[in-house]
Coordinates of C-alpha atoms in Angstrom, one line a residue:
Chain A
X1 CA -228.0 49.4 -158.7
X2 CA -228.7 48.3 -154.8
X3 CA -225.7 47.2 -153.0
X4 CA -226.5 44.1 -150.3
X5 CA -224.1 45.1 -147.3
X6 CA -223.9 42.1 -145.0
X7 CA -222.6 43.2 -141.5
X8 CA -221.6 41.6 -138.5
X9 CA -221.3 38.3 -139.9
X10 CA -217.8 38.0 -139.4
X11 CA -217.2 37.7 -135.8
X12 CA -216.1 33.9 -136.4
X13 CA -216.1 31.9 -139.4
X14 CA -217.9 29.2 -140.4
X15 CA -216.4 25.9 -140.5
X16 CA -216.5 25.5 -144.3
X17 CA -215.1 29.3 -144.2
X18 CA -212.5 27.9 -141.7
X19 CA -211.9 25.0 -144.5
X20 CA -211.1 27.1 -147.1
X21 CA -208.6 28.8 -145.5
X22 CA -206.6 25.8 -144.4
X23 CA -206.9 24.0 -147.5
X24 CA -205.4 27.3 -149.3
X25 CA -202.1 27.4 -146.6
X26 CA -201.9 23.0 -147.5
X27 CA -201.6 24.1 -151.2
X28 CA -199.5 26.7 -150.6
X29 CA -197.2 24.6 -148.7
X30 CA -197.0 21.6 -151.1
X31 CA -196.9 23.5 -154.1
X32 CA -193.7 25.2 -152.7
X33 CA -192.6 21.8 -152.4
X34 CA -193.1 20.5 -155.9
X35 CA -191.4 23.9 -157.0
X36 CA -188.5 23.0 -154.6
X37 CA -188.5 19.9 -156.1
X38 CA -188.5 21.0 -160.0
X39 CA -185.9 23.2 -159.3
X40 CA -183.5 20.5 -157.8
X41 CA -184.4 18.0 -160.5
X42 CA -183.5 20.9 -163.1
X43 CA -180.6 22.3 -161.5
X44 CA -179.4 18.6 -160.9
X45 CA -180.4 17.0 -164.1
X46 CA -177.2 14.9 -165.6
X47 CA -176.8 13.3 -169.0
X48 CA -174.4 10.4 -169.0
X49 CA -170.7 10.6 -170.6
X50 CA -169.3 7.2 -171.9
X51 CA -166.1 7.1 -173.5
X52 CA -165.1 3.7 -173.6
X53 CA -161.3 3.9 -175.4
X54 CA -160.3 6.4 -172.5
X55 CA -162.7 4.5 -169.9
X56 CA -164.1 7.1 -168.1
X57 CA -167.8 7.9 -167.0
X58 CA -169.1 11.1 -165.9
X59 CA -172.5 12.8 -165.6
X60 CA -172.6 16.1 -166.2
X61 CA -174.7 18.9 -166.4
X62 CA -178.0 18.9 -168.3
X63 CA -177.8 21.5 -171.0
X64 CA -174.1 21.9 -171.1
X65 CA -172.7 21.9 -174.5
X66 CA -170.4 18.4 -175.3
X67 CA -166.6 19.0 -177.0
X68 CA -164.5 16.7 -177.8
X69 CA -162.4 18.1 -180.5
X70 CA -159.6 20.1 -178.3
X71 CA -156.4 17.9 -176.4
X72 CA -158.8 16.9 -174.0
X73 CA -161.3 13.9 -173.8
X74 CA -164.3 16.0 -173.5
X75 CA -164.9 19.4 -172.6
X76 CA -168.4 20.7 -171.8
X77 CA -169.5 24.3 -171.3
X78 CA -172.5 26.3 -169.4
X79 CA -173.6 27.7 -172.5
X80 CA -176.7 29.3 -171.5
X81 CA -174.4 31.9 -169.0
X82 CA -173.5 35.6 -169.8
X83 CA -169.8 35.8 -169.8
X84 CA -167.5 33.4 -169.4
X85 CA -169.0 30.1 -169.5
X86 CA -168.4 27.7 -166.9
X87 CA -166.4 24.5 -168.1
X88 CA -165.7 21.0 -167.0
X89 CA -162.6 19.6 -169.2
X90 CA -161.2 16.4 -168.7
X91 CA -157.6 15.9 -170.4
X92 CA -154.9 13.2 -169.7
X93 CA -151.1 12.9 -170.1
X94 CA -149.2 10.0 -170.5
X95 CA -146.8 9.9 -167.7
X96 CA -143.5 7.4 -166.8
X97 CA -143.5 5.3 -164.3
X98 CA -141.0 8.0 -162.0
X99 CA -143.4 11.0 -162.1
X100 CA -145.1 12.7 -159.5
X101 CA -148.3 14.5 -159.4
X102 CA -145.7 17.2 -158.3
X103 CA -144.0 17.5 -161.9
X104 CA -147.4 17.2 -163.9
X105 CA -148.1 19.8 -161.6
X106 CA -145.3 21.9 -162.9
X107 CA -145.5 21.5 -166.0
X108 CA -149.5 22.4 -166.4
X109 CA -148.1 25.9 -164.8
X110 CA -145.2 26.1 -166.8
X111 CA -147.6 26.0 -169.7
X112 CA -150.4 28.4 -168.5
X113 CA -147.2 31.2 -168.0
X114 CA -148.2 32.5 -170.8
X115 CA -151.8 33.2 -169.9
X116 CA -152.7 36.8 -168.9
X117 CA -152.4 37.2 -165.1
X118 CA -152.1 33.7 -164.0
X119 CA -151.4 33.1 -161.0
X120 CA -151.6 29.6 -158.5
X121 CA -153.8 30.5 -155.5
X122 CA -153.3 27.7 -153.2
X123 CA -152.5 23.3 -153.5
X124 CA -153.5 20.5 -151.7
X125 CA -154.4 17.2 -151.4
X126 CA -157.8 15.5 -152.6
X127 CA -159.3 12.3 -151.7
X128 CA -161.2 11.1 -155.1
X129 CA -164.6 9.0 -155.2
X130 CA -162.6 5.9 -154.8
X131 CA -161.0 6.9 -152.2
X132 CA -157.6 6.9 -154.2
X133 CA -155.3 10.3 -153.4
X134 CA -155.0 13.1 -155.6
X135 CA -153.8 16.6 -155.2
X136 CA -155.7 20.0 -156.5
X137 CA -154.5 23.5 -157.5
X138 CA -156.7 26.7 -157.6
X139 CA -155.3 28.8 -160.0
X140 CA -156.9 32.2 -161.6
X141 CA -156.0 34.0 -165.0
X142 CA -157.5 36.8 -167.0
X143 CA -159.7 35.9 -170.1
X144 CA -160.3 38.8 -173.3
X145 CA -161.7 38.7 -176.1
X146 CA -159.1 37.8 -178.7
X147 CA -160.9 40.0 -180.7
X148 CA -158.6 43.9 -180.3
X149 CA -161.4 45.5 -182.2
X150 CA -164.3 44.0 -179.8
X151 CA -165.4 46.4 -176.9
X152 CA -165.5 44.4 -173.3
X153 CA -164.0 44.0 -169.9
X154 CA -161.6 41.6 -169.5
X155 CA -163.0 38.7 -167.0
X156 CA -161.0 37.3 -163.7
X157 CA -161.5 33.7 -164.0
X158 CA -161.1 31.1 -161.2
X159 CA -159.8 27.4 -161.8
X160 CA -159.7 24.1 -159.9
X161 CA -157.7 21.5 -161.4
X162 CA -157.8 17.8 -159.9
X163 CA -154.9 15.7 -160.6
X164 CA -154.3 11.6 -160.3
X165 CA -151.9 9.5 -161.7
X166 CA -153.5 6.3 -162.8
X167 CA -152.7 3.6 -165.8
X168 CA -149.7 5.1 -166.7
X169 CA -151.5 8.3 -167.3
X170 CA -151.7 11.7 -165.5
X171 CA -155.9 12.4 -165.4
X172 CA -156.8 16.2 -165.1
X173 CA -159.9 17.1 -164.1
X174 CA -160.4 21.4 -164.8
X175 CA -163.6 23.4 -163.5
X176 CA -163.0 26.7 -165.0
X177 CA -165.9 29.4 -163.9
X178 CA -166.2 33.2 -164.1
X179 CA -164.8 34.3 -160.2
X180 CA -167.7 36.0 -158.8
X181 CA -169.5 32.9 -159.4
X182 CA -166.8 30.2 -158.8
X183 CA -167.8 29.9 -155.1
X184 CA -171.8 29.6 -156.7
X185 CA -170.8 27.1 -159.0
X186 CA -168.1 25.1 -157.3
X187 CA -171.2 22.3 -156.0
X188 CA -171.0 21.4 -159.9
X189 CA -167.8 19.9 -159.9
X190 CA -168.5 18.1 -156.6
X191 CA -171.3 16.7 -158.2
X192 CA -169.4 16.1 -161.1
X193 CA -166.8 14.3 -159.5
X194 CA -168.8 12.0 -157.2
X195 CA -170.0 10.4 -160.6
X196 CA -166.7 10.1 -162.4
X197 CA -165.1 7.0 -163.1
X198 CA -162.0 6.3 -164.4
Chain B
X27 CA -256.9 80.7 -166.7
X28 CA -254.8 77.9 -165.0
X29 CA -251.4 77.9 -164.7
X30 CA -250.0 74.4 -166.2
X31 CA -248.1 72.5 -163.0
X32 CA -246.9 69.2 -164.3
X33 CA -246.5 67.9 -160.9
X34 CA -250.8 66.8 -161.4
X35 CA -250.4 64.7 -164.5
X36 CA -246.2 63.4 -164.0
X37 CA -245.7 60.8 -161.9
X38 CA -243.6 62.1 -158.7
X39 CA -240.2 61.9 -158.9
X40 CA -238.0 58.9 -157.3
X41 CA -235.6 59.4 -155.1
X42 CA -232.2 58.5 -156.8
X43 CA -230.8 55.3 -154.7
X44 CA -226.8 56.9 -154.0
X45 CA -224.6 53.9 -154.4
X46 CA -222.3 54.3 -151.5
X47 CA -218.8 52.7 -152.4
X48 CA -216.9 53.8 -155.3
X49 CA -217.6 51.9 -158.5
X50 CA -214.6 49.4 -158.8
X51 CA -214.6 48.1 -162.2
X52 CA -215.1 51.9 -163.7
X53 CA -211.7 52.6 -161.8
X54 CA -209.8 49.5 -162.7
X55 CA -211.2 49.8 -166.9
X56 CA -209.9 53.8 -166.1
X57 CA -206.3 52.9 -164.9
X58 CA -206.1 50.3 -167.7
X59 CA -207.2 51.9 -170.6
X60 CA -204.9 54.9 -169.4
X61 CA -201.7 52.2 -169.1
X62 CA -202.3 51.2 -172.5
X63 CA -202.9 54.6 -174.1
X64 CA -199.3 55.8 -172.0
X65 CA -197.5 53.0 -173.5
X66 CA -198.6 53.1 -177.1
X67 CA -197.9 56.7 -177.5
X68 CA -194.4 56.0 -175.9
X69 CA -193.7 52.8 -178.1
X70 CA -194.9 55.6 -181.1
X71 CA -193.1 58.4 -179.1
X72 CA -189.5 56.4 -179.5
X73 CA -190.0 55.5 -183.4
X74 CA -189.3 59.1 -184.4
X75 CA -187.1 60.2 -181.0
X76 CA -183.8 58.4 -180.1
X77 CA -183.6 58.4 -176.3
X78 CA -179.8 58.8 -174.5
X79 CA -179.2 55.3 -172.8
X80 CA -178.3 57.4 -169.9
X81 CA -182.2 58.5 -169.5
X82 CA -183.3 54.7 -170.1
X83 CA -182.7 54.4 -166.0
X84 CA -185.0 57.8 -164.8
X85 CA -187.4 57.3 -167.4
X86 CA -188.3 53.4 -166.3
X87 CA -188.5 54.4 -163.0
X88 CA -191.3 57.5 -163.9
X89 CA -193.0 54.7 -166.0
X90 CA -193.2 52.0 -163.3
X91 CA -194.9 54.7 -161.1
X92 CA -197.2 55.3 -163.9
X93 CA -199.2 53.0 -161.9
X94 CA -199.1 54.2 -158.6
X95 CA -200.1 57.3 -159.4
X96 CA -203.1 56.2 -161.5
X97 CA -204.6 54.3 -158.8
X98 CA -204.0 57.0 -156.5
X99 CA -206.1 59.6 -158.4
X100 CA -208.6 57.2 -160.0
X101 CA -209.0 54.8 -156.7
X102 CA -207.8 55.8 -153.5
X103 CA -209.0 59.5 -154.1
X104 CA -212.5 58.8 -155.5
X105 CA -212.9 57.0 -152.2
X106 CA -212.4 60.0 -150.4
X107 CA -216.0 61.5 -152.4
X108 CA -218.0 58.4 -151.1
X109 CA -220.3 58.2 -148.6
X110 CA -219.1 54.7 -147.0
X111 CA -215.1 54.3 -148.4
X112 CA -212.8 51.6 -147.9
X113 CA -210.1 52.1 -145.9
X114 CA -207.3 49.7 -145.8
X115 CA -206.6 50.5 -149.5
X116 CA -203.0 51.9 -149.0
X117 CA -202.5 49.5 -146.2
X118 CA -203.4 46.6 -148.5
X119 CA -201.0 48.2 -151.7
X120 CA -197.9 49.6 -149.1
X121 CA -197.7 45.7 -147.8
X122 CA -198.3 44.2 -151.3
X123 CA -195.0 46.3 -152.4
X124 CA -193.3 45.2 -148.9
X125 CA -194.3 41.3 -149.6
X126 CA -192.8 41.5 -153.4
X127 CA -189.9 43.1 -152.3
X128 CA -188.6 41.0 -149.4
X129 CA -190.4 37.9 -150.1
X130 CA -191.1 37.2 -153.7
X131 CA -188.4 38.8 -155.5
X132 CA -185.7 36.9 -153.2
X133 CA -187.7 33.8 -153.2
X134 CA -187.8 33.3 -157.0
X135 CA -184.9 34.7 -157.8
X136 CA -182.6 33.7 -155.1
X137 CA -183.9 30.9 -153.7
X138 CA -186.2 28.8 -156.7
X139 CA -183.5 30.5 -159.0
X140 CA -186.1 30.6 -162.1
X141 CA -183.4 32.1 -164.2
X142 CA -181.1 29.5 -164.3
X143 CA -183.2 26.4 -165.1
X144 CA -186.9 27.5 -166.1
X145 CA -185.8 29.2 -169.9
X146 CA -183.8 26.3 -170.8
X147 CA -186.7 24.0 -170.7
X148 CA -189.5 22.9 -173.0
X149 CA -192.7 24.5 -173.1
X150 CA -195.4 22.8 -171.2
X151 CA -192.7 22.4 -168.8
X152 CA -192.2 26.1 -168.0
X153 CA -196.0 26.8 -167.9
X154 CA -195.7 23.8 -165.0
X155 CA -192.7 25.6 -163.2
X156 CA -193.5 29.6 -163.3
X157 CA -197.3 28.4 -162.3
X158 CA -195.4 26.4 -159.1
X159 CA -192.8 29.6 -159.3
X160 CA -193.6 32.5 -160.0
X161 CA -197.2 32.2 -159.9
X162 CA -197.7 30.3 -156.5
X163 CA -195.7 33.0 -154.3
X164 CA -197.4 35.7 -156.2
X165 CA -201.4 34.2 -155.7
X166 CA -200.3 33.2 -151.9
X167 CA -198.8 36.1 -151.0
X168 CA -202.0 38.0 -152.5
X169 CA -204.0 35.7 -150.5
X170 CA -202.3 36.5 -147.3
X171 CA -202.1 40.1 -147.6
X172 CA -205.7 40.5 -148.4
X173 CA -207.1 37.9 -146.2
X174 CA -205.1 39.2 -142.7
X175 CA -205.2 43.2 -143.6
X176 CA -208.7 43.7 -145.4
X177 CA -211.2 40.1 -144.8
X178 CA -213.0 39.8 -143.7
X179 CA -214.4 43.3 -141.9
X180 CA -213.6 45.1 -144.5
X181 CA -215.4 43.0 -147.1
X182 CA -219.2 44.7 -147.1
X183 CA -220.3 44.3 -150.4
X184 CA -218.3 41.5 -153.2
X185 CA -216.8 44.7 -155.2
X186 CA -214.8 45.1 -151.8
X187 CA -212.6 42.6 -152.8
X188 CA -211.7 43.0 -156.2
X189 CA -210.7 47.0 -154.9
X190 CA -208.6 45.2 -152.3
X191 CA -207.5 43.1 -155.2
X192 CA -206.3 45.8 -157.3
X193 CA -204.8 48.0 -154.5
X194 CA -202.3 44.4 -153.8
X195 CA -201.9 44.2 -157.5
X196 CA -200.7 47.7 -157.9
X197 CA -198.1 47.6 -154.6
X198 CA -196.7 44.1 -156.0
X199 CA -196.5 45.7 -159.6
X200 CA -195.0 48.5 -158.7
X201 CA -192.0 46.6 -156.6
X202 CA -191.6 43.9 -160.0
X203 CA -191.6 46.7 -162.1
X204 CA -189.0 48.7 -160.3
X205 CA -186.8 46.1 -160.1
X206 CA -187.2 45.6 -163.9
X207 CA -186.3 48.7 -165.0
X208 CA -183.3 49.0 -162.4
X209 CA -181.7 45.9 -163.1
X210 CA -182.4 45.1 -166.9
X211 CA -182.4 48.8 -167.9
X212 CA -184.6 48.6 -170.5
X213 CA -185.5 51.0 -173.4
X214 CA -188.7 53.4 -172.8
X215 CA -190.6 51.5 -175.3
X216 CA -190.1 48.2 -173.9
X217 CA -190.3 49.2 -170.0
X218 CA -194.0 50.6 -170.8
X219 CA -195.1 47.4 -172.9
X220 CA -193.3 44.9 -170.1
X221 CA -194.3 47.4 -167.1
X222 CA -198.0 47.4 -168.7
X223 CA -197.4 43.3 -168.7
X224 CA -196.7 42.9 -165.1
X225 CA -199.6 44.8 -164.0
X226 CA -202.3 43.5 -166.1
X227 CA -201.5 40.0 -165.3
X228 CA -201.2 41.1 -161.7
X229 CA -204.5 42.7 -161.7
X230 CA -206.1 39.2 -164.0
X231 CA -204.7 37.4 -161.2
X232 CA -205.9 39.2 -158.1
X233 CA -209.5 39.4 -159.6
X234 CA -210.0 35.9 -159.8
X235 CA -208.5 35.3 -155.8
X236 CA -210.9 38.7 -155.3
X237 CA -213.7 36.7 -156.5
X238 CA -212.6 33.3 -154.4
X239 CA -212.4 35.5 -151.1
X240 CA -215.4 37.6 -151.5
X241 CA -217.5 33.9 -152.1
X242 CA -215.9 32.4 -149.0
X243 CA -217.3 36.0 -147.0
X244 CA -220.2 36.3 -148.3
X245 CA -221.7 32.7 -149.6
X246 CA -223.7 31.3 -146.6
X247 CA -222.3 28.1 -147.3
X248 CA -219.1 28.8 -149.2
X249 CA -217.3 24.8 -151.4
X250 CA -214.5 24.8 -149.3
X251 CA -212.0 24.0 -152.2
X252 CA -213.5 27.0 -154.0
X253 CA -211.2 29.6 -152.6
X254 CA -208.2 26.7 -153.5
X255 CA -209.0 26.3 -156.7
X256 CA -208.9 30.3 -157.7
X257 CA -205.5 30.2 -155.9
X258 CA -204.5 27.5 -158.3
X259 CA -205.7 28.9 -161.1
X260 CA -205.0 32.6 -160.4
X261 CA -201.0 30.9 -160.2
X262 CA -202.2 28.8 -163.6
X263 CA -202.7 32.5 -165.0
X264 CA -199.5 33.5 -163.9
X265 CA -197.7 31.0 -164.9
X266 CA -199.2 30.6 -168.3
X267 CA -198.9 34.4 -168.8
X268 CA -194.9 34.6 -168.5
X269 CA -193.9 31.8 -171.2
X270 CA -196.5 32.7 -173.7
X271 CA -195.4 36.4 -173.7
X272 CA -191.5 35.4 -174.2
X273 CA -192.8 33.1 -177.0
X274 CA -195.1 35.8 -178.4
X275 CA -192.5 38.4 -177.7
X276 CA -188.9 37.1 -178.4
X277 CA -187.8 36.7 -181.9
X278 CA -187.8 32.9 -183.5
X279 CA -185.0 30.5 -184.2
X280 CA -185.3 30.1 -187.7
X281 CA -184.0 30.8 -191.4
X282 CA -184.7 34.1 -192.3
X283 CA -185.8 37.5 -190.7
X284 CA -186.8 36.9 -187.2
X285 CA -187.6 40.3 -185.1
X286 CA -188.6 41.0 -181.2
X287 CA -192.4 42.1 -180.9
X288 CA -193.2 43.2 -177.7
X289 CA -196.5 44.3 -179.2
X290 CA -197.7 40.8 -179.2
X291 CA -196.9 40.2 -175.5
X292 CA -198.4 43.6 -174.7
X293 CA -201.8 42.3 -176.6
X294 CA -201.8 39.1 -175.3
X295 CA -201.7 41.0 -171.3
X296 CA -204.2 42.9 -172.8
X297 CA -206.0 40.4 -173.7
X298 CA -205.8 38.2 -170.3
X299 CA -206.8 41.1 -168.4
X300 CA -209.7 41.8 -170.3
X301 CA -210.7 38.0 -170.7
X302 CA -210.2 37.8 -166.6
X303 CA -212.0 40.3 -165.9
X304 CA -215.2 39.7 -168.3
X305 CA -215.7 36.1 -166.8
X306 CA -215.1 37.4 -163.5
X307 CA -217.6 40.7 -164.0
X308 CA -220.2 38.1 -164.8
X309 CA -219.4 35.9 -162.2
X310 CA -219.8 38.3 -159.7
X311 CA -223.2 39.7 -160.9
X312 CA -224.6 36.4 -160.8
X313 CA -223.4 36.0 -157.6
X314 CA -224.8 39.3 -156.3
X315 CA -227.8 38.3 -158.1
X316 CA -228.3 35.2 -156.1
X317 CA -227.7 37.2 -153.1
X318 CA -230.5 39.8 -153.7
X319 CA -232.7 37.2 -154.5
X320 CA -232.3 34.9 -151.1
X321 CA -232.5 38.5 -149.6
X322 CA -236.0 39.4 -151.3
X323 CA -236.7 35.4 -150.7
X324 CA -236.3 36.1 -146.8
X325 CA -238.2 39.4 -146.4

């Protein structure tokens, strides 16, 4: 077999050899667009939540499995991650005309007493969508399998109710997610939010 | 009485023509073929012998250096018996590894997330992302390790650049495969079929950019989107590789007994290195072909 060694040809390229190195660094560049791109239109894909007897809209996230069977209006749940999967849950409470965010406050912790290791991290106000004033607790509880003769570590869970009094009718709005992800996965429920009506 | 000397009716001997650079393909059939043989008797090995999940962690890591040490005896030191070696071979692997750890594994994984949104969707859909994922940082990254450590000096005959090619594919291997078996902690058995995976497709992928580069160096008047379109389809490759293994691989959704059979993904790497690299063999001779005979042409 003879071996054709071509030397010194390399001192500077041709312009065709010049071209195909540019055009390789352009389609580099806009392929890491479109990737960029496909991975915000996945991450951020919605599917629209209608339920007209409670009037409220929402758009959550794409993939996330739908409940409605618990005393909520809908719940939905990251399904596809390990652990504790994140949820969204909308609930109301009918509420008179003399109560205070304050009391349904109260009363939401009162409830969750029970709950292994819950404890209220911090309250405060929160402007909605429209602009309308609501007030938010972060809250954080321990979740185990109910399950005594399943192995597994407990998991630290972090919460972030959003409460509004509207209609006659306390709305909660809960994003529940594992803690060491809550941070991670807290752009959700802004996203979540900006689309809710009510 | 004469004394027979069959030097009067032989004709005289040729001189043997030495080919001076190690034989590439020979080397990367070699490391191959041995890859396959290690992880078939360890996928029989663990049928009949339960391994501690304690040794799963120190037995992935000897396995993902499988590799390494193959090209190291089969490549790098053959070189050494050579009358004209190549000699940014470790410098073209020892970046490879450095690009796929601090650049591809945080830019899929971190940044592009591919874990989080490309599983969930539907097929053609994830060939489209891991080739624009996965695939695209893997071919560019090849591209620009080869192209600003070995080309174009170090280019002297075509074969140069698929043995640049397979020293990148072995460094960026290595790094996925590393980080594989220390973060999944697999089994033996399927560390050597996925570990096998990884470089195969690697090496499918850097041939074809190995024969894009080594056109653009040594074609006197190279199709400028040539070199472009074996990026995109080395990524294509890529890309295609990763979902059709899971498919092959991971058991089905449906009534009755569904099993995992990481043979079928192993097979199917097997087979796209071997496919890649037959097209590619014969695309190369033709090339070199050409070239000897515009060289007999201008004499």
């Amino acid at each position: 077999m003879s071996a054709i060694e071509i030397v010194g040809a390399s001192d500077s390229l041709s312009f065709r050899q010049r071209w195909s190195h540019y055009l390789v660094l352009i389609f580099g560049l806009v392929g890491f667009i479109i990737a960029v791109n496909l991975r915000d239109g996945a991450l951020n894909a919605t599917t629209l939540y209608i339920n007209a007897q409670a009037g409220i809209r929402a758009e959550y996230p794409q993939n996330w499995l739908l409940d409605e069977e618990g005393d909520y209006i809908f719940r939905v749940r990251d399904l596809s991650q390990a652990g504790f999967n994140t949820t969204l849950q909308v609930a109301t409470r009918p509420v008179s005309s003399i109560t205070t965010t304050r009391n349904v406050l109260d009363a939401l912790t009162l409830g969750r007493s029970q709950t292994l290791g819950y404890t209220v991290l911090s309250e405060e106000q929160y402007i909605l969508p429209d602009e309308s004033t609501g007030i938010t607790m972060s809250y954080t509880f321990v979740v185990s399998d109910p399950n005594p003769f399943l192995q597994g570590v407990p998991i630290v869970v972090e919460g972030q109710d959003i409460l509004t009094i509207k209609r006659g009718q306390a709305i909660i709005i809960s994003f529940i997610s594992d803690a060491t992800t809550f941070d991670e996965n807290l752009p959700i429920l802004t996203r979540f939010m900006s689309t809710l009506e009510f | 009485m004469t004394a027979f000397d069959s030097r009067f009716i032989t004709p005289p001997k040729e001189e043997e023509e030495i080919y001076p650079y190690r034989r590439v393909w020979s080397s990367i059939i070699a490391e191959s073929g041995v890859m396959v043989a290690v992880a078939i008797i360890i996928f029989l090995v663990t049928r009949f012998v339960e391994v501690p999940r304690r040794f799963y962690p120190p037995i992935g890591v000897a396995i993902s250096l499988i590799p390494v040490g193959l090209w190291i005896g089969l490549s790098w030191w053959r070189e050494r018996f050579v009358p004209q070696p190549r000699t940014k071979l470790v410098s073209v692997a020892i970046i490879s590894a450095l690009a796929a750890n601090a650049i591809a594994i945080p830019l899929v994984e971190d940044f592009l997330q591919v874990d989080k949104w490309l599983p969930l969707e539907n097929a053609i859909n994830r060939i489209i992302g891991y080739t624009f994922t996965q695939g695209l940082v893997q071919s560019i990254l090849t591209y620009l390790v080869v192209r600003y450590v070995a080309w174009p000096d170090n280019f002297r005959v075509r074969l140069d650049s698929i043995a640049y090619g397979a020293a990148s594919a072995v460094g960026y291997a290595t790094i996925l495969n590393l980080h594989l078996v220390l973060s999944s902690n697999p089994s033996p058995d399927i560390a050597a079929f996925r570990i096998f995976d990884a470089l195969a497709v690697q090496l499918a992928v850097n041939i074809i950019i190995a024969y894009g580069l080594s056109e653009v160096r040594f074609n006197a008047r190279p199709f400028p989107v040539l070199l472009v379109a074996t990026i995109a389809l080395a990524s294509f490759v890529s890309g295609l590789a990763l979902p059709l293994r899971s498919g092959l691989t991971n058991a089905a959704l449906e009534q009755g007994i569904g099993s995992v059979s990481p043979i079928r993904g192993f097979l199917l790497s097997a087979a796209i290195l071997a496919g890649v690299s037959f097209i590619f063999a014969f695309l190369f001779d033709n090339a070199e072909r050409q070239d000897a005979e515009t060289a007999a042409q201008s004499e």
